[in-house]
Amino acid sequence: MSAPPTDLTYRNPVLDADWSDPDVTRVGDDFYLTASSFGRVPGLPLLHSRDLVNWTLVGHALQRLEPESEFGVPRHDCGVWAPSLRHHDDRFWIFWGDPDQGIFQVNAPEIRGPWTRPHLVKAGKGLIDPCPLWDEETGEAYLVHAWARSRSGVKNRLTGHRMHPHGTELLDEGKVIVDADRIPGWFTLEGPKLYRHDGWFWILAPAGGVETGWQGAFRSRDFFGPYEEKVVLEQRDTDVNGPHQGGWVRTPSGEDWFLHFQQRGAYGRVVHLQPMRWGPAGNTSRSSESGSGGGWPVIGDDGAPVAEHRRPDLPAQPAAAPATDDDFPGGRHGRQWQWTANPRDGWATQHSADGLRLTCVRTAGAHDLRTLPNVLTQRLPGTPCTVEVDLRLDSPEPGARAGLAVLGDAYAWIGLQRGTDGTAHLVHRFAETVAESERDAGHPRLAPEGGVRLRIEAGAGARCRFSYDTGDGFRPSGQTFAATPWRWVGALLGLAALAPTGQGHAGTATFTRFRISPA
């Protein structure tokens, strides 16, 4: 086991959970990061740091997904893909691609808002991973984006546009500025981030796939090319697979750093911080043009990701991480929680005490949590942990149920269900990836009316053990469950309250004292 980091060093990942496709910008002494949120609501998380190592979640830029009707049900792998975060003209700007609709933009005077409603900059199928650039020297504005073959039939290329400086519209039909089909060995080029540096236009873009790829750098004297390329970060003999897709940021003292993700199965895409400098790239080159000179970015340890490194030359900050625990004061949940679709009024009830009071929503889909919009979720931590929450089922409705879940392409949950005789039962259920409905993972048993404490022990490899405490200590339930991701999204922790179809209000379930602690 490696030694823990010191006050002078940090260890990767700096965000050890699913903060997918990160992008970063600096304003003064503050650093801000956003990430993909796909079909969860609110979307476009906003994180803040003063040292690039310790991050806190300060809000979201997108309160609802549009069009409302299409995101009234879960679309776990759709919605917000690979946003870019920039600060220009005293405003924050976020551009992202919805693979089914096109390229959107929102902006705000402050990171905490108010953010504008989404504005469609370019309509079309398969338009993903956009990034704007305002050239401060010329006053020109540009935008580059990638393509999703699943929607457009095209991938492995980047398209560039001139953009109106207001960021509201594109000024031309676009041109393919990098065609990676013409670069030997390159495939799945995507996630471009666009910069100006040292007289060059730079595109930092990954290729090779999220689990197996590398980080590329492209440069040209003219935005529309031609571009030459190098690989500037790759796995080599480290355990950091597919190290790529992220953003470059410079500190006030002139240090350069690169934040990127690593795909880690059920944990999703965790975020690493790499040192970066400008200079000859040495043997990392896969350039299509020989003799292209120096001045390329060198990321990590001469092109390999670092596990531990000297901290950035920035003022020391207290240890911090995005919040996970929640006492739900006044019935309100913290900003770390997201619904699996656009929420509706009445799903959660505000009140004067602590505790999350969820309505047992009547649904014909209670047999499959993956299809339900009223599941409140947060990210599964990337290291072994113990998750606990107290639950009381305040519903007399036969079949009403509520519990704590690990949610992905396969899922499992443990909680309470009201029996036909009016008694409360402790139930534990699961659904395989290919199953259309859940079945019991443990034997149902009577539970006291006062409630139950639920526990998930998530061990190495996101293997989860479920247990419960009805007042006489924790008892294990069912078999070990191996958490699974969605297609692009890591496994989620979820709270849900449901009831069968019928008439009238079906009652509520109250969750209190949600805690995640290191294992």
PDB file of C-alpha atoms in Angstrom, residues 83-239:
ATOM      1  CA  PRO A  83     -19.663  20.362 -21.636  1.00  0.00           C
ATOM      2  CA  SER A  84     -17.062  23.099 -22.037  1.00  0.00           C
ATOM      3  CA  LEU A  85     -16.754  25.839 -19.412  1.00  0.00           C
ATOM      4  CA  ARG A  86     -15.314  29.250 -20.271  1.00  0.00           C
ATOM      5  CA  HIS A  87     -15.217  32.777 -18.837  1.00  0.00           C
ATOM      6  CA  HIS A  88     -15.512  35.620 -21.361  1.00  0.00           C
ATOM      7  CA  ASP A  89     -16.794  39.193 -21.297  1.00  0.00           C
ATOM      8  CA  ASP A  90     -17.403  38.981 -17.521  1.00  0.00           C
ATOM      9  CA  ARG A  91     -19.677  35.974 -17.920  1.00  0.00           C
ATOM     10  CA  PHE A  92     -19.434  32.230 -17.483  1.00  0.00           C
ATOM     11  CA  TRP A  93     -20.356  30.191 -20.550  1.00  0.00           C
ATOM     12  CA  ILE A  94     -21.139  26.485 -20.861  1.00  0.00           C
ATOM     13  CA  PHE A  95     -21.585  24.767 -24.219  1.00  0.00           C
ATOM     14  CA  TRP A  96     -22.630  21.120 -24.478  1.00  0.00           C
ATOM     15  CA  GLY A  97     -23.936  18.658 -27.012  1.00  0.00           C
ATOM     16  CA  ASP A  98     -27.200  16.785 -26.743  1.00  0.00           C
ATOM     17  CA  PRO A  99     -26.628  13.954 -29.246  1.00  0.00           C
ATOM     18  CA  ASP A 100     -30.305  13.911 -30.233  1.00  0.00           C
ATOM     19  CA  GLN A 101     -30.865  17.671 -30.549  1.00  0.00           C
ATOM     20  CA  GLY A 102     -27.679  19.644 -31.129  1.00  0.00           C
ATOM     21  CA  ILE A 103     -25.352  22.109 -29.448  1.00  0.00           C
ATOM     22  CA  PHE A 104     -26.673  24.185 -26.554  1.00  0.00           C
ATOM     23  CA  GLN A 105     -25.316  27.106 -24.559  1.00  0.00           C
ATOM     24  CA  VAL A 106     -26.096  28.750 -21.215  1.00  0.00           C
ATOM     25  CA  ASN A 107     -24.336  31.693 -19.556  1.00  0.00           C
ATOM     26  CA  ALA A 108     -24.366  33.618 -16.282  1.00  0.00           C
ATOM     27  CA  PRO A 109     -22.697  36.645 -14.630  1.00  0.00           C
ATOM     28  CA  GLU A 110     -21.662  34.527 -11.610  1.00  0.00           C
ATOM     29  CA  ILE A 111     -20.928  30.834 -11.225  1.00  0.00           C
ATOM     30  CA  ARG A 112     -23.943  30.433  -8.945  1.00  0.00           C
ATOM     31  CA  GLY A 113     -26.153  32.119 -11.527  1.00  0.00           C
ATOM     32  CA  PRO A 114     -28.677  33.103 -12.521  1.00  0.00           C
ATOM     33  CA  TRP A 115     -28.033  30.997 -15.625  1.00  0.00           C
ATOM     34  CA  THR A 116     -29.924  31.613 -18.843  1.00  0.00           C
ATOM     35  CA  ARG A 117     -32.255  29.005 -20.275  1.00  0.00           C
ATOM     36  CA  PRO A 118     -30.646  26.680 -22.823  1.00  0.00           C
ATOM     37  CA  HIS A 119     -30.124  28.268 -26.229  1.00  0.00           C
ATOM     38  CA  LEU A 120     -29.781  26.008 -29.277  1.00  0.00           C
ATOM     39  CA  VAL A 121     -26.690  27.171 -31.168  1.00  0.00           C
ATOM     40  CA  LYS A 122     -26.634  24.422 -33.804  1.00  0.00           C
ATOM     41  CA  ALA A 123     -29.384  21.883 -34.406  1.00  0.00           C
ATOM     42  CA  GLY A 124     -28.618  18.402 -35.609  1.00  0.00           C
ATOM     43  CA  LYS A 125     -28.207  14.740 -34.719  1.00  0.00           C
ATOM     44  CA  GLY A 126     -24.884  13.503 -33.393  1.00  0.00           C
ATOM     45  CA  LEU A 127     -23.365  16.917 -32.636  1.00  0.00           C
ATOM     46  CA  ILE A 128     -21.363  16.437 -29.439  1.00  0.00           C
ATOM     47  CA  ASP A 129     -18.522  17.811 -27.318  1.00  0.00           C
ATOM     48  CA  PRO A 130     -18.567  21.472 -28.441  1.00  0.00           C
ATOM     49  CA  CYS A 131     -15.995  23.994 -27.260  1.00  0.00           C
ATOM     50  CA  PRO A 132     -15.948  27.744 -27.962  1.00  0.00           C
ATOM     51  CA  LEU A 133     -12.961  30.068 -28.272  1.00  0.00           C
ATOM     52  CA  TRP A 134     -12.959  33.842 -28.164  1.00  0.00           C
ATOM     53  CA  ASP A 135      -9.705  35.080 -29.692  1.00  0.00           C
ATOM     54  CA  GLU A 136      -8.829  38.072 -27.551  1.00  0.00           C
ATOM     55  CA  GLU A 137      -6.256  39.285 -30.105  1.00  0.00           C
ATOM     56  CA  THR A 138      -8.559  39.440 -33.129  1.00  0.00           C
ATOM     57  CA  GLY A 139     -12.018  39.592 -31.617  1.00  0.00           C
ATOM     58  CA  GLU A 140     -13.019  36.530 -33.642  1.00  0.00           C
ATOM     59  CA  ALA A 141     -14.965  33.655 -32.078  1.00  0.00           C
ATOM     60  CA  TYR A 142     -14.883  29.985 -33.034  1.00  0.00           C
ATOM     61  CA  LEU A 143     -16.472  26.689 -32.111  1.00  0.00           C
ATOM     62  CA  VAL A 144     -15.291  23.114 -32.597  1.00  0.00           C
ATOM     63  CA  HIS A 145     -17.303  19.936 -32.045  1.00  0.00           C
ATOM     64  CA  ALA A 146     -17.136  16.180 -32.510  1.00  0.00           C
ATOM     65  CA  TRP A 147     -19.608  13.632 -33.862  1.00  0.00           C
ATOM     66  CA  ALA A 148     -21.490  10.637 -32.432  1.00  0.00           C
ATOM     67  CA  ARG A 149     -21.789   7.843 -34.983  1.00  0.00           C
ATOM     68  CA  SER A 150     -24.824   6.406 -33.175  1.00  0.00           C
ATOM     69  CA  ARG A 151     -26.884   9.411 -34.301  1.00  0.00           C
ATOM     70  CA  SER A 152     -25.077  10.780 -37.361  1.00  0.00           C
ATOM     71  CA  GLY A 153     -23.247   7.851 -38.912  1.00  0.00           C
ATOM     72  CA  VAL A 154     -20.048   9.902 -38.565  1.00  0.00           C
ATOM     73  CA  LYS A 155     -17.267   9.891 -35.986  1.00  0.00           C
ATOM     74  CA  ASN A 156     -13.503  10.352 -35.645  1.00  0.00           C
ATOM     75  CA  ARG A 157     -13.489  13.900 -36.958  1.00  0.00           C
ATOM     76  CA  LEU A 158     -13.745  17.441 -35.648  1.00  0.00           C
ATOM     77  CA  THR A 159     -15.764  20.202 -37.304  1.00  0.00           C
ATOM     78  CA  GLY A 160     -14.943  23.888 -36.891  1.00  0.00           C
ATOM     79  CA  HIS A 161     -17.117  26.988 -37.254  1.00  0.00           C
ATOM     80  CA  ARG A 162     -16.782  30.701 -36.986  1.00  0.00           C
ATOM     81  CA  MET A 163     -19.122  31.825 -34.224  1.00  0.00           C
ATOM     82  CA  HIS A 164     -20.825  35.137 -33.504  1.00  0.00           C
ATOM     83  CA  PRO A 165     -18.957  36.807 -30.610  1.00  0.00           C
ATOM     84  CA  HIS A 166     -22.246  36.847 -28.691  1.00  0.00           C
ATOM     85  CA  GLY A 167     -22.096  33.049 -28.643  1.00  0.00           C
ATOM     86  CA  THR A 168     -25.631  32.721 -29.984  1.00  0.00           C
ATOM     87  CA  GLU A 169     -25.131  31.516 -33.550  1.00  0.00           C
ATOM     88  CA  LEU A 170     -22.623  30.092 -36.007  1.00  0.00           C
ATOM     89  CA  LEU A 171     -21.529  32.115 -39.027  1.00  0.00           C
ATOM     90  CA  ASP A 172     -20.810  29.363 -41.550  1.00  0.00           C
ATOM     91  CA  GLU A 173     -21.749  25.822 -42.514  1.00  0.00           C
ATOM     92  CA  GLY A 174     -18.664  24.382 -40.827  1.00  0.00           C
ATOM     93  CA  LYS A 175     -15.603  22.552 -42.101  1.00  0.00           C
ATOM     94  CA  VAL A 176     -13.909  19.328 -41.064  1.00  0.00           C
ATOM     95  CA  ILE A 177     -10.672  20.616 -39.565  1.00  0.00           C
ATOM     96  CA  VAL A 178      -9.325  17.273 -38.266  1.00  0.00           C
ATOM     97  CA  ASP A 179     -10.167  13.991 -39.986  1.00  0.00           C
ATOM     98  CA  ALA A 180      -8.613  11.280 -37.828  1.00  0.00           C
ATOM     99  CA  ASP A 181      -9.439   8.609 -40.408  1.00  0.00           C
ATOM    100  CA  ARG A 182      -6.428  10.083 -42.208  1.00  0.00           C
ATOM    101  CA  ILE A 183      -4.155   9.648 -39.182  1.00  0.00           C
ATOM    102  CA  PRO A 184      -2.732   6.124 -38.953  1.00  0.00           C
ATOM    103  CA  GLY A 185      -3.853   4.308 -35.820  1.00  0.00           C
ATOM    104  CA  TRP A 186      -6.286   6.960 -34.608  1.00  0.00           C
ATOM    105  CA  PHE A 187      -9.955   6.213 -33.931  1.00  0.00           C
ATOM    106  CA  THR A 188     -12.836   7.674 -31.921  1.00  0.00           C
ATOM    107  CA  LEU A 189     -11.475  11.218 -31.873  1.00  0.00           C
ATOM    108  CA  GLU A 190     -13.815  13.301 -29.687  1.00  0.00           C
ATOM    109  CA  GLY A 191     -14.014  15.677 -26.701  1.00  0.00           C
ATOM    110  CA  PRO A 192     -12.084  18.642 -28.212  1.00  0.00           C
ATOM    111  CA  LYS A 193     -11.039  21.608 -26.087  1.00  0.00           C
ATOM    112  CA  LEU A 194      -9.967  24.698 -28.020  1.00  0.00           C
ATOM    113  CA  TYR A 195      -7.265  27.209 -26.970  1.00  0.00           C
ATOM    114  CA  ARG A 196      -4.927  29.921 -28.256  1.00  0.00           C
ATOM    115  CA  HIS A 197      -1.307  29.706 -27.105  1.00  0.00           C
ATOM    116  CA  ASP A 198       2.012  30.983 -28.415  1.00  0.00           C
ATOM    117  CA  GLY A 199       0.553  32.025 -31.770  1.00  0.00           C
ATOM    118  CA  TRP A 200      -1.095  28.642 -32.404  1.00  0.00           C
ATOM    119  CA  PHE A 201      -4.623  27.340 -32.319  1.00  0.00           C
ATOM    120  CA  TRP A 202      -4.575  24.297 -30.052  1.00  0.00           C
ATOM    121  CA  ILE A 203      -7.095  21.489 -29.805  1.00  0.00           C
ATOM    122  CA  LEU A 204      -6.625  19.065 -26.921  1.00  0.00           C
ATOM    123  CA  ALA A 205      -8.727  16.012 -27.788  1.00  0.00           C
ATOM    124  CA  PRO A 206      -8.809  12.338 -26.784  1.00  0.00           C
ATOM    125  CA  ALA A 207      -8.949   9.346 -29.094  1.00  0.00           C
ATOM    126  CA  GLY A 208      -8.869   5.570 -28.886  1.00  0.00           C
ATOM    127  CA  GLY A 209     -11.933   5.025 -26.680  1.00  0.00           C
ATOM    128  CA  VAL A 210     -12.707   5.864 -23.069  1.00  0.00           C
ATOM    129  CA  GLU A 211     -11.145   2.722 -21.596  1.00  0.00           C
ATOM    130  CA  THR A 212      -8.217   2.226 -23.961  1.00  0.00           C
ATOM    131  CA  GLY A 213      -7.306   5.571 -25.489  1.00  0.00           C
ATOM    132  CA  TRP A 214      -4.907   8.473 -25.192  1.00  0.00           C
ATOM    133  CA  GLN A 215      -4.857  12.262 -25.073  1.00  0.00           C
ATOM    134  CA  GLY A 216      -3.911  14.058 -28.277  1.00  0.00           C
ATOM    135  CA  ALA A 217      -2.834  17.618 -28.989  1.00  0.00           C
ATOM    136  CA  PHE A 218      -3.383  19.328 -32.350  1.00  0.00           C
ATOM    137  CA  ARG A 219      -1.982  22.665 -33.488  1.00  0.00           C
ATOM    138  CA  SER A 220      -2.296  24.972 -36.456  1.00  0.00           C
ATOM    139  CA  ARG A 221      -1.492  28.586 -37.274  1.00  0.00           C
ATOM    140  CA  ASP A 222      -4.975  28.899 -38.772  1.00  0.00           C
ATOM    141  CA  PHE A 223      -8.157  27.763 -37.059  1.00  0.00           C
ATOM    142  CA  PHE A 224      -9.320  25.862 -40.124  1.00  0.00           C
ATOM    143  CA  GLY A 225      -6.016  23.993 -40.383  1.00  0.00           C
ATOM    144  CA  PRO A 226      -4.087  22.092 -41.457  1.00  0.00           C
ATOM    145  CA  TYR A 227      -3.345  20.609 -38.028  1.00  0.00           C
ATOM    146  CA  GLU A 228      -0.480  18.416 -36.913  1.00  0.00           C
ATOM    147  CA  GLU A 229      -0.823  16.116 -33.926  1.00  0.00           C
ATOM    148  CA  LYS A 230       0.985  14.402 -31.099  1.00  0.00           C
ATOM    149  CA  VAL A 231      -0.010  12.026 -28.325  1.00  0.00           C
ATOM    150  CA  VAL A 232       0.698  13.895 -25.090  1.00  0.00           C
ATOM    151  CA  LEU A 233      -0.695  11.503 -22.456  1.00  0.00           C
ATOM    152  CA  GLU A 234      -1.112   7.712 -22.518  1.00  0.00           C
ATOM    153  CA  GLN A 235      -1.286   4.826 -20.075  1.00  0.00           C
ATOM    154  CA  ARG A 236       2.121   3.225 -20.688  1.00  0.00           C
ATOM    155  CA  ASP A 237       2.988   0.999 -17.696  1.00  0.00           C
ATOM    156  CA  THR A 238       0.650   2.739 -15.216  1.00  0.00           C
ATOM    157  CA  ASP A 239      -2.734   1.493 -14.008  1.00  0.00           C
TER     158      ASP A 239
END
